[in-house]
Backbone as JSON, one array per atom type, in Angstrom:
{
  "sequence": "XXXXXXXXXXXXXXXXXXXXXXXXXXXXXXXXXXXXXXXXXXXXXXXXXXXXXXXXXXXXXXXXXXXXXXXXXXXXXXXXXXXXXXXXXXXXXXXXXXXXXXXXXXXXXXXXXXXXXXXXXXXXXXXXXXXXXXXXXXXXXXXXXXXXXXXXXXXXXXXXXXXXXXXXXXXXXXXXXXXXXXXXXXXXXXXXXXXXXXXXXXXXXXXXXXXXXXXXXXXXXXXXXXXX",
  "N": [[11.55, -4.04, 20.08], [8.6, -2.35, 18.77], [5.32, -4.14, 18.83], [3.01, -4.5, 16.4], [-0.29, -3.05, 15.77], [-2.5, -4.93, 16.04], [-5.39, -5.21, 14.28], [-8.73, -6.71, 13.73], [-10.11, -7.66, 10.7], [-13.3, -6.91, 9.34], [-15.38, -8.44, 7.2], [-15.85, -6.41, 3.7], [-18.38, -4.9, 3.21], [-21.06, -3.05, 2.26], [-23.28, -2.83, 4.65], [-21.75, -3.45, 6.92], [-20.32, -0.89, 7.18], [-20.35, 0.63, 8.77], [-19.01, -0.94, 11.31], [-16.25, -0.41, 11.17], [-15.49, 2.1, 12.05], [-14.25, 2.71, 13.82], [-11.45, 1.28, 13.31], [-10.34, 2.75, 10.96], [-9.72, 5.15, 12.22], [-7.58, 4.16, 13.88], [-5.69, 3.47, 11.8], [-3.51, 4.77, 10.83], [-1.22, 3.7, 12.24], [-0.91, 1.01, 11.56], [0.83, 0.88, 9.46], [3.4, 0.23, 8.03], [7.28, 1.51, 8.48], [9.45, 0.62, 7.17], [13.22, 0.35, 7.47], [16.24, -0.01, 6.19], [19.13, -1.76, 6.47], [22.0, -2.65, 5.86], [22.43, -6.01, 6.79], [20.28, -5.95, 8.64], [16.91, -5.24, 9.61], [14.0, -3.04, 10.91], [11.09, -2.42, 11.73], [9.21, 0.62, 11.99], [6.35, 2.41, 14.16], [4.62, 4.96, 12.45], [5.58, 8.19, 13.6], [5.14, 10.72, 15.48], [4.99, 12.92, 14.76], [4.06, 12.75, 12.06], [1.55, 11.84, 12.28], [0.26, 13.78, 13.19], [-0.01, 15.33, 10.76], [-1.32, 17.08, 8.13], [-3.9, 15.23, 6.61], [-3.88, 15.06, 3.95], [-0.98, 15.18, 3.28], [0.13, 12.89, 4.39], [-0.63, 10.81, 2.6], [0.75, 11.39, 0.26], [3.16, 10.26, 0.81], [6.8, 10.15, 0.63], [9.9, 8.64, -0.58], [13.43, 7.88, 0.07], [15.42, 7.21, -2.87], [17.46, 3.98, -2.71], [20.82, 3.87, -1.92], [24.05, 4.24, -2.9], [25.73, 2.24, -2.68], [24.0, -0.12, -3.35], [23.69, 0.34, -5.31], [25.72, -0.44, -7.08], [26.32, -2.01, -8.95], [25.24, -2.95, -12.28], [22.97, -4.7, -12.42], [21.55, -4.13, -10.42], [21.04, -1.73, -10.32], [19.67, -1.76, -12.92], [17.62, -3.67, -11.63], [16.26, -1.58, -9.98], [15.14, -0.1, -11.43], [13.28, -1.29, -12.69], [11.82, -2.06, -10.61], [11.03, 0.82, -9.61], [8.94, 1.62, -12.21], [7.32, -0.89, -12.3], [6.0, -0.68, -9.61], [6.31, 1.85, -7.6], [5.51, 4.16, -9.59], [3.38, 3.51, -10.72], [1.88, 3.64, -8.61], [2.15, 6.02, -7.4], [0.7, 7.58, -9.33], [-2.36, 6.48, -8.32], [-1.91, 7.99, -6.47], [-2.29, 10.19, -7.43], [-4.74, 10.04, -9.08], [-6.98, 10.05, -6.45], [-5.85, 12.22, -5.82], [-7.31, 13.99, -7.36], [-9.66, 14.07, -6.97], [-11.9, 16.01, -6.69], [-14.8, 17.04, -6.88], [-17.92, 16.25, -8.26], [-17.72, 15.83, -10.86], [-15.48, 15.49, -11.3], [-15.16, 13.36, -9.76], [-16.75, 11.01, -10.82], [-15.55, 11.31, -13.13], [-13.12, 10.15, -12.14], [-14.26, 7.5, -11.25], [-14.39, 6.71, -13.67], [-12.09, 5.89, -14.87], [-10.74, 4.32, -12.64], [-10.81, 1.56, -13.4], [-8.87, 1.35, -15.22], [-6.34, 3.05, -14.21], [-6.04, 2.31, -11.24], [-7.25, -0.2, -10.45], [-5.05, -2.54, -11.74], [-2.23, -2.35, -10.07], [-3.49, -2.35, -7.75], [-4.17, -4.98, -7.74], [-1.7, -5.88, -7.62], [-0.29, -5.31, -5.56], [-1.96, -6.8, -3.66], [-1.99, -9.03, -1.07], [-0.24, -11.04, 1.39], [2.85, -10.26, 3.52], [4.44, -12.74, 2.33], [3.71, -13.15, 0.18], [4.84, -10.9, -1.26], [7.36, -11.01, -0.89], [7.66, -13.22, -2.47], [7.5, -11.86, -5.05], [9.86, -9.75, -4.93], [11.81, -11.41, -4.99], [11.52, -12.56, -7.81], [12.89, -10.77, -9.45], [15.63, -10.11, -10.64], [18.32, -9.26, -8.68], [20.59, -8.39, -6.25], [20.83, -9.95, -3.2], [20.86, -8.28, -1.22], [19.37, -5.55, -2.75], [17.13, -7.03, -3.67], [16.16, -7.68, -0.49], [15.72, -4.73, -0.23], [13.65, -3.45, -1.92], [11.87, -5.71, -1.53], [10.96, -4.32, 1.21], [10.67, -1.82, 0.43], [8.14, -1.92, -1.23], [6.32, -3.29, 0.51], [6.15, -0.44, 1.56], [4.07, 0.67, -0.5], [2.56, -0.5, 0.16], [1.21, 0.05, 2.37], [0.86, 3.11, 1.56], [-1.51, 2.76, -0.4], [-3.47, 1.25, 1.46], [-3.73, 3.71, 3.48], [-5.63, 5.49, 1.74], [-7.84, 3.83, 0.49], [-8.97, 2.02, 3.03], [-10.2, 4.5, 4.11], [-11.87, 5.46, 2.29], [-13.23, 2.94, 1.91], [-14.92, 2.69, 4.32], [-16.54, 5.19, 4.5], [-19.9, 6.09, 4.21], [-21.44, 7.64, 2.85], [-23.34, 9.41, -0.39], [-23.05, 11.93, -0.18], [-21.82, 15.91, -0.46], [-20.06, 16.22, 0.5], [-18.22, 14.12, 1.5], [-15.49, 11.85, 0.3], [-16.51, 10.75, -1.93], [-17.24, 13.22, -3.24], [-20.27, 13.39, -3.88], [-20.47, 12.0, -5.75], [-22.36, 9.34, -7.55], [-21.63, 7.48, -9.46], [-18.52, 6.85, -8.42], [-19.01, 6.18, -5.7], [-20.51, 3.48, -6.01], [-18.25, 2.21, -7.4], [-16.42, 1.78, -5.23], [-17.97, 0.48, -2.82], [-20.41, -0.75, -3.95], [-22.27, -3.23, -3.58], [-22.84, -5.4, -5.54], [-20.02, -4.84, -6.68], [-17.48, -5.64, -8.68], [-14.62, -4.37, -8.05], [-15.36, -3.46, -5.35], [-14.93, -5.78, -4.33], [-12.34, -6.29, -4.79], [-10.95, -4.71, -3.27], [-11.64, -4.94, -0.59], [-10.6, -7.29, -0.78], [-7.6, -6.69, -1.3], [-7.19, -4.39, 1.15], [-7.89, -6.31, 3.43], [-5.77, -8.5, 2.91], [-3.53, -6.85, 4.04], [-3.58, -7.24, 7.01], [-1.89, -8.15, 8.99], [0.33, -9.62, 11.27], [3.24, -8.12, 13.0], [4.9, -9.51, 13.91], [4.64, -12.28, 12.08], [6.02, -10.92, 9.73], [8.09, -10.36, 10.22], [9.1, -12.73, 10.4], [8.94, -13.7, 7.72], [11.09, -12.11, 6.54], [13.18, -12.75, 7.32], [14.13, -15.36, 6.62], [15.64, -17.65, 4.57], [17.06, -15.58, 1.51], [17.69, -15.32, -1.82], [19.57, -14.91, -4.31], [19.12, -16.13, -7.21], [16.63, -15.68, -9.33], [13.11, -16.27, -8.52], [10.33, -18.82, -8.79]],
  "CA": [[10.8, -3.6, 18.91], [7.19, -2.34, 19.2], [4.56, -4.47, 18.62], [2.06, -3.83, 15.44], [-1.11, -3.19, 16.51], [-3.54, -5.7, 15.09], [-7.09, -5.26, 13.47], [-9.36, -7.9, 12.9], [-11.22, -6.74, 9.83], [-14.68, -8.0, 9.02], [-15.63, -8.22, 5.23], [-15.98, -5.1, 3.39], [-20.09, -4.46, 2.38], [-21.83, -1.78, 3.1], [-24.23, -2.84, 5.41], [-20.78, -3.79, 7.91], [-19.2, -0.09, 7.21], [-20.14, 1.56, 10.35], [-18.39, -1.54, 12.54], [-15.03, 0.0, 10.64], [-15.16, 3.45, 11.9], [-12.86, 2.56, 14.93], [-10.59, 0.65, 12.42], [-10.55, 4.04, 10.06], [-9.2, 6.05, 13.26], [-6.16, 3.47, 13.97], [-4.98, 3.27, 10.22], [-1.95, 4.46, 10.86], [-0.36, 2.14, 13.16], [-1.04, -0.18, 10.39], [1.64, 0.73, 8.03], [4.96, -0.36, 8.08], [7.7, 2.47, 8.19], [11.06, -0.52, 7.01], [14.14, 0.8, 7.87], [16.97, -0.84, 6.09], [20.5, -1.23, 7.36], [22.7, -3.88, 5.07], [21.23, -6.93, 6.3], [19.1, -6.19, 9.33], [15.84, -3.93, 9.16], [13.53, -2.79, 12.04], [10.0, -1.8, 11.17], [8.53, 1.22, 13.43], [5.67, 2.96, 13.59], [5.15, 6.26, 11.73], [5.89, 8.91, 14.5], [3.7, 11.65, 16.15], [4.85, 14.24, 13.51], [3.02, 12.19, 10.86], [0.44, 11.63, 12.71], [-0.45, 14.82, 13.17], [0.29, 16.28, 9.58], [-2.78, 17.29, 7.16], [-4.14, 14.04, 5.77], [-3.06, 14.53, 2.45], [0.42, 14.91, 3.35], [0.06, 11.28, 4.72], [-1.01, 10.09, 1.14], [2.17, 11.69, -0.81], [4.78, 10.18, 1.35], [7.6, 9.52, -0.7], [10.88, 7.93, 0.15], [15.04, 8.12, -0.56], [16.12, 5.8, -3.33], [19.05, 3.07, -2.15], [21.93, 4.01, -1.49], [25.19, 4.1, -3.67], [26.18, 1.06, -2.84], [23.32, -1.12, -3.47], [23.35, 0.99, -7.26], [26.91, 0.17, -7.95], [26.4, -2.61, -10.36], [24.26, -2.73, -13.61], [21.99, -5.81, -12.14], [21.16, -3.89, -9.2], [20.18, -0.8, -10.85], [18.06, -2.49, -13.88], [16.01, -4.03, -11.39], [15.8, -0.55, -9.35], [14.22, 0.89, -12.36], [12.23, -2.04, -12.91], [10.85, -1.3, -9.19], [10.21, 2.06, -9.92], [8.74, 1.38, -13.28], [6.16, -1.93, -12.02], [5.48, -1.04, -8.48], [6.48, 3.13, -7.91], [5.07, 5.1, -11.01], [1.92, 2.92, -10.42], [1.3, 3.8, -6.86], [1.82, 7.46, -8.01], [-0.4, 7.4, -10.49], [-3.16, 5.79, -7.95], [-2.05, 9.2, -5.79], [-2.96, 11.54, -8.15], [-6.16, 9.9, -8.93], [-7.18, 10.42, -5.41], [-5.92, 13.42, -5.23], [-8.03, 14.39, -8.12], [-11.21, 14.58, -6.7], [-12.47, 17.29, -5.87], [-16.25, 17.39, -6.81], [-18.64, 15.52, -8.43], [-17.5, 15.73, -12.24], [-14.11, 15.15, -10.88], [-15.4, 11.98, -8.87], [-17.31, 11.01, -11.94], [-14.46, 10.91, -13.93], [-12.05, 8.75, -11.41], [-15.14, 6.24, -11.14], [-14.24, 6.07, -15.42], [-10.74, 5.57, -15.04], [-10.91, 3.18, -11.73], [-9.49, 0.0, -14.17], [-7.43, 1.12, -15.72], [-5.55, 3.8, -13.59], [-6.11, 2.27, -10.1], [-7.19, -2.27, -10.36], [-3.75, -3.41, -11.78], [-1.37, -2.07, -9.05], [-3.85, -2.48, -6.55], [-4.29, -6.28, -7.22], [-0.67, -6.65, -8.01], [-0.04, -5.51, -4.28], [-2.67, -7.51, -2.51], [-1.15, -10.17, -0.81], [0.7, -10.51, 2.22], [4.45, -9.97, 3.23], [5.16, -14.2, 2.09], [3.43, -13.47, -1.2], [5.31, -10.01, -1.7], [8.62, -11.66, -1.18], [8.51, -13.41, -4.11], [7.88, -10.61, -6.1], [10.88, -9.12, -4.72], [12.94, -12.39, -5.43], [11.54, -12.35, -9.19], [13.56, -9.13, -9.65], [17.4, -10.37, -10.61], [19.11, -8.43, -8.22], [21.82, -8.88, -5.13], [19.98, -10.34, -2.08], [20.9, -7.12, -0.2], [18.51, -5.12, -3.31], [15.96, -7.38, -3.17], [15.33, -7.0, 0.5], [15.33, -3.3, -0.17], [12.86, -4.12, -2.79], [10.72, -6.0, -0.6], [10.81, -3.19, 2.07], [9.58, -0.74, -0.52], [7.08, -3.01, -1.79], [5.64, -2.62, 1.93], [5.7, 0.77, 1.8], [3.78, 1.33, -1.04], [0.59, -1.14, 0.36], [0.59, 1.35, 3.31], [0.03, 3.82, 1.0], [-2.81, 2.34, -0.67], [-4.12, 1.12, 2.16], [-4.5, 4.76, 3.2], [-6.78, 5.45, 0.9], [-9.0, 2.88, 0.23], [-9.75, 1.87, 3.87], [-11.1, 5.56, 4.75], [-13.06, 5.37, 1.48], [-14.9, 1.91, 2.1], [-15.67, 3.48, 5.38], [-17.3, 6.22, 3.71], [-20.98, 5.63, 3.54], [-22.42, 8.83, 1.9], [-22.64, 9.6, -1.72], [-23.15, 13.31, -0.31], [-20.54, 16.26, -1.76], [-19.26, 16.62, 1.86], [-17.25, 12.56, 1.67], [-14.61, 11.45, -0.24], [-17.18, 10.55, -3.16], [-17.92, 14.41, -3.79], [-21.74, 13.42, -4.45], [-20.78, 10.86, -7.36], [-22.78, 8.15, -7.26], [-20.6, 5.85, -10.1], [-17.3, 6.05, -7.68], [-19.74, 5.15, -4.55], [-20.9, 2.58, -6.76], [-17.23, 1.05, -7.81], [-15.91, 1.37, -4.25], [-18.84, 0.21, -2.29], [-20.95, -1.1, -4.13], [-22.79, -4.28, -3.34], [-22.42, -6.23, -6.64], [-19.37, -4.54, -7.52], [-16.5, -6.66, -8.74], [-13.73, -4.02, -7.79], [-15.55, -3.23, -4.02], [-14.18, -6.85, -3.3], [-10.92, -6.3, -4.49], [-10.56, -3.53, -2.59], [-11.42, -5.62, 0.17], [-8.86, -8.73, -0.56], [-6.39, -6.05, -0.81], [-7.52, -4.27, 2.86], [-7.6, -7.92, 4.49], [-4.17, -8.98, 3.16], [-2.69, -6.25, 5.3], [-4.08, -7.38, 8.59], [-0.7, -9.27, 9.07], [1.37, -9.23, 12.65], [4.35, -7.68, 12.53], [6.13, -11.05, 13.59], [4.59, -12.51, 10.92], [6.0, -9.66, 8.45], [9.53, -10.27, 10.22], [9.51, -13.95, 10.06], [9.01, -13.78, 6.35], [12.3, -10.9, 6.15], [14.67, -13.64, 8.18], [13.77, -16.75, 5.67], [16.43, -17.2, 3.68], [16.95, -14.75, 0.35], [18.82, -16.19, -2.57], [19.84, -14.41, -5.62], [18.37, -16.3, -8.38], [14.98, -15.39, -9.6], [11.66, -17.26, -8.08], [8.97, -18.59, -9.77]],
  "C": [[9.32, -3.55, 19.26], [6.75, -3.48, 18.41], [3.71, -3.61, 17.81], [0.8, -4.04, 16.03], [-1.95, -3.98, 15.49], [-4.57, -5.5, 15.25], [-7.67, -6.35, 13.12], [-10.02, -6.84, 11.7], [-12.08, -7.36, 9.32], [-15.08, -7.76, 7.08], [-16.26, -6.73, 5.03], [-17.67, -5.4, 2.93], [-20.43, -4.02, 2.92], [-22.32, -1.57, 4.13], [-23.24, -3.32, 6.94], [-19.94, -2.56, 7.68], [-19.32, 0.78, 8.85], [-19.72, 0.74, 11.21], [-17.01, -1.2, 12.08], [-14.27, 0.9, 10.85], [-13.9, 3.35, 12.58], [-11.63, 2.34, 13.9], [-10.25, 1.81, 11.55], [-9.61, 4.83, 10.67], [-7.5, 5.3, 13.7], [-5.63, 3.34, 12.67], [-3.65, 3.42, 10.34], [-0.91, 4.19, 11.45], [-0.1, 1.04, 12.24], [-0.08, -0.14, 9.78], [3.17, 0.89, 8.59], [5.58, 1.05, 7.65], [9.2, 1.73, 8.07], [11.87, 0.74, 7.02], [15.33, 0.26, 7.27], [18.73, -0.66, 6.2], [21.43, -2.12, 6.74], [21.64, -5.29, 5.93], [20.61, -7.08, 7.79], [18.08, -5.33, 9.14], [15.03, -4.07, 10.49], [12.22, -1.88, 11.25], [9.25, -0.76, 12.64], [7.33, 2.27, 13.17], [5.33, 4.6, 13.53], [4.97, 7.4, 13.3], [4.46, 10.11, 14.65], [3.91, 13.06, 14.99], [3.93, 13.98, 12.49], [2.37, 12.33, 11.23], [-0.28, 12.88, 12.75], [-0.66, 15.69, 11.46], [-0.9, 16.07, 9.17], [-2.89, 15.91, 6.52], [-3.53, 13.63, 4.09], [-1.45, 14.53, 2.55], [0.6, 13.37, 3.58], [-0.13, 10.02, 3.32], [-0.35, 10.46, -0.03], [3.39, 11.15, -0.12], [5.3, 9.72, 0.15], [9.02, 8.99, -0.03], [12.16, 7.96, -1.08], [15.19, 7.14, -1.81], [17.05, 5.11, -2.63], [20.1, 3.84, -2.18], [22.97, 4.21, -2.81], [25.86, 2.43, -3.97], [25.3, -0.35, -2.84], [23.46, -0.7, -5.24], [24.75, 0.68, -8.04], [26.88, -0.99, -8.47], [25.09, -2.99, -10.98], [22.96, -4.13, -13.17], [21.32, -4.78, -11.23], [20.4, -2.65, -9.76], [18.95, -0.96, -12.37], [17.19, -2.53, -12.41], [15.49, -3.22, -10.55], [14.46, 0.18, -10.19], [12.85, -0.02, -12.64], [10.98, -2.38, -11.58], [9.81, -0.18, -9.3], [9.08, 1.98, -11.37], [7.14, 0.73, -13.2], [5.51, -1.27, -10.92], [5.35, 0.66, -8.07], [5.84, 3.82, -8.3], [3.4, 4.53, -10.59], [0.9, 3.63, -9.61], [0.96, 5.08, -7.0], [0.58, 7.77, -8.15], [-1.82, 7.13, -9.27], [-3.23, 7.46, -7.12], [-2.67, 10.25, -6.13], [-4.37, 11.32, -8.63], [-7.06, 10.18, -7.84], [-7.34, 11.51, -5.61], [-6.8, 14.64, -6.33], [-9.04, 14.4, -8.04], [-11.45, 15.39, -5.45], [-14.0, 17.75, -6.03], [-16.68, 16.37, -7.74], [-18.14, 15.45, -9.95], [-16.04, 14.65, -12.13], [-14.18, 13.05, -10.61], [-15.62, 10.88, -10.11], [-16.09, 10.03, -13.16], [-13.03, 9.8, -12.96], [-13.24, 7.34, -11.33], [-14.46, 5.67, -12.97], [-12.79, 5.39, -15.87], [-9.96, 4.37, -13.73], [-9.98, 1.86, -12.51], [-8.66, 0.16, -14.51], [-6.1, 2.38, -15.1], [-5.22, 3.09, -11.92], [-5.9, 0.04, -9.89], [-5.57, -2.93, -10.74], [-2.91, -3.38, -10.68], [-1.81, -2.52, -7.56], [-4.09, -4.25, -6.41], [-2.82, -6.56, -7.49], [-0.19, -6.37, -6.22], [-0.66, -5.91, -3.19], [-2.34, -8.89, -2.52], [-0.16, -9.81, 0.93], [2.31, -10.4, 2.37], [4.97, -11.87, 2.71], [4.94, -13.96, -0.09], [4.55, -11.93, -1.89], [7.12, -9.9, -1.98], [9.2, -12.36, -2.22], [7.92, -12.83, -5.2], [9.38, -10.28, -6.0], [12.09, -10.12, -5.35], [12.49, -12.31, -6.92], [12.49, -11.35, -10.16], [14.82, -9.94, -9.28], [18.14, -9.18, -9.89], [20.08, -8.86, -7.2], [20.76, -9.25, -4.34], [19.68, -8.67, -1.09], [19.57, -5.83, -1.43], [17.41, -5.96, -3.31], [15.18, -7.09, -1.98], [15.1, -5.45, 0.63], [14.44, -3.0, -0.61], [11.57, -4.42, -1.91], [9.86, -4.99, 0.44], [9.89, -2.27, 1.49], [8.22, -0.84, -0.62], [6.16, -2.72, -0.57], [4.91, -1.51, 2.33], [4.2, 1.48, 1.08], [2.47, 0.57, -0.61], [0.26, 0.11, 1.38], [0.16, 2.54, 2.88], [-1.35, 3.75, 0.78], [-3.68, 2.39, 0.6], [-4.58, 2.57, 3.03], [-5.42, 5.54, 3.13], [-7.88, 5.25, 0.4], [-9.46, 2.37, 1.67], [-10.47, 3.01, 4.42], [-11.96, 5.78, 3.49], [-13.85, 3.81, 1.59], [-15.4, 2.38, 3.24], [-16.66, 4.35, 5.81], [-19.11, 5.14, 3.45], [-22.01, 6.54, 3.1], [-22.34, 9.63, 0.45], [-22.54, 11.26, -1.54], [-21.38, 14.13, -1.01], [-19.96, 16.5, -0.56], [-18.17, 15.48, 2.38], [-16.51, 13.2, 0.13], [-15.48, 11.35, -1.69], [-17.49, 11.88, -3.85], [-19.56, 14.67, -4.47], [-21.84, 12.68, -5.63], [-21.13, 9.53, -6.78], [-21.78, 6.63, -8.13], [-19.59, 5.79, -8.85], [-18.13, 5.56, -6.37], [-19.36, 3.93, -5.19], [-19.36, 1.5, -6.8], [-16.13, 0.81, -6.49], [-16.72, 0.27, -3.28], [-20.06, -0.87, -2.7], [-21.57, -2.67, -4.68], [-22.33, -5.53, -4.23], [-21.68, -5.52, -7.61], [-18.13, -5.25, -7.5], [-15.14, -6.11, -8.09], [-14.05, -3.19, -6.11], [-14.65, -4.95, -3.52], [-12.58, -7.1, -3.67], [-10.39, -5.54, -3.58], [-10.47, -3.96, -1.08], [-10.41, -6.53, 0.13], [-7.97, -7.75, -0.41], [-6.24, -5.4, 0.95], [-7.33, -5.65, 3.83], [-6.25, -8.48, 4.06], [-3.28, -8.29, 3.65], [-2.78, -5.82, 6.49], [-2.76, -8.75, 8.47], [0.01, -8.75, 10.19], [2.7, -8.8, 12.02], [5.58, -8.98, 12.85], [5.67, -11.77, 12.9], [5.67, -12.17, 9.69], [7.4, -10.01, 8.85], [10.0, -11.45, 10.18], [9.79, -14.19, 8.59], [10.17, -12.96, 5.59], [13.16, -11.87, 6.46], [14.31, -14.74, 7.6], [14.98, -15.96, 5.09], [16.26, -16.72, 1.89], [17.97, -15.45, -0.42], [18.69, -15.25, -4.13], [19.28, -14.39, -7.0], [17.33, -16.06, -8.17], [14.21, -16.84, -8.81], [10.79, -17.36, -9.04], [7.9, -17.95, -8.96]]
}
């Protein structure tokens, strides 16, 4: 199994974004591509087709639902929906905000909607793979849906992450970046004494995690009943 390539990452503030650029350029080595097989899984990283595809294709991936036979009883599919529902629809949602700027009014207007379209999801998935596990165990389901669960759960930080590490990277409010010349979303990504630039960071630094880390925490044992 390859080896994940690890990043140190130094705190997010402005005045440390140009030691990031490198870090910006490897991104996607970073993200987990789970694989799941009944009960082993193999994480690998995203292939040279991705790699090459138009950037935004990279920031709509989307992925199969389970199987048939993880869906064939009524526990298993509640807490599918309740996946898609909490963690899914969210992430979406976070996509199309993105993908909604396109100029400075545009920008403008995602800086206004930042809390409440983008902060919940994004602090509900910062954390690493020990803390995301028991999410997954909270969710009444079979052991074999949970870890599918979990897997997901994975997928969708690599999304994010994405996203938000080539915008803190970003250090120009011009209309030629990611900001389209709006100074508020600078401002609520970046900005100095802003409360949701350091979430953005905790979330970025809780997925600087080894990948034997990430697989030690898959081979712990899974147990059926809910977690607190």
């Amino acid at each position: 199994m390859p080896k994940l390539l690890e990043i140190k990452l130094i705190p997010m503030v402005a005045h440390l974004m140009a030691s990031l650029k490198s870090a910006a350029l490897l991104l996607p080595f970073l993200i987990h591509a789970p694989e799941y097989y009944g009960d082993i899984f193999k994480i690998n990283r995203i292939g040279p087709e991705i790699l090459e595809a138009d950037p935004e294709v990279l920031k709509n991936l989307s992925y199969d639902p389970p199987g048939q036979d993880l869906l064939s009883n009524e526990q298993n599919r509640e807490a599918w929906q309740t996946f898609v529902k909490t963690y899914e629809t969210p992430v979406r949602k976070v996509q199309d905000w993105y993908n909604s700027i396109t100029d400075k009014e545009s920008a403008d207007a995602a800086a206004d909607s930042f809390n409440k379209d983008v902060l919940p999801i994004l602090k509900k998935l910062t954390g690493r793979a020990a803390d995301m596990k028991k999410q997954a165990l909270s969710i009444p389901a079979s052991p074999e849906m949970q870890k599918f669960i979990f897997l997901r759960i994975s997928q969708l930080q690599g999304r994010l992450l994405i996203i938000f590490l080539p915008m803190q990277n970003e250090e120009k409010v011009s209309a030629e970046t990611c900001y389209r010349g709006s100074t508020k979303l600078f401002e609520i990504i970046l900005g100095l004494t802003s409360p949701s630039m350091i979430d953005i960071s905790n979330f970025i630094e809780s997925q600087n995690e080894s990948q034997e880390s990430f697989e030690a925490v898959f081979k712990e044992p899974w147990s059926s009943a809910p977690q607190p």
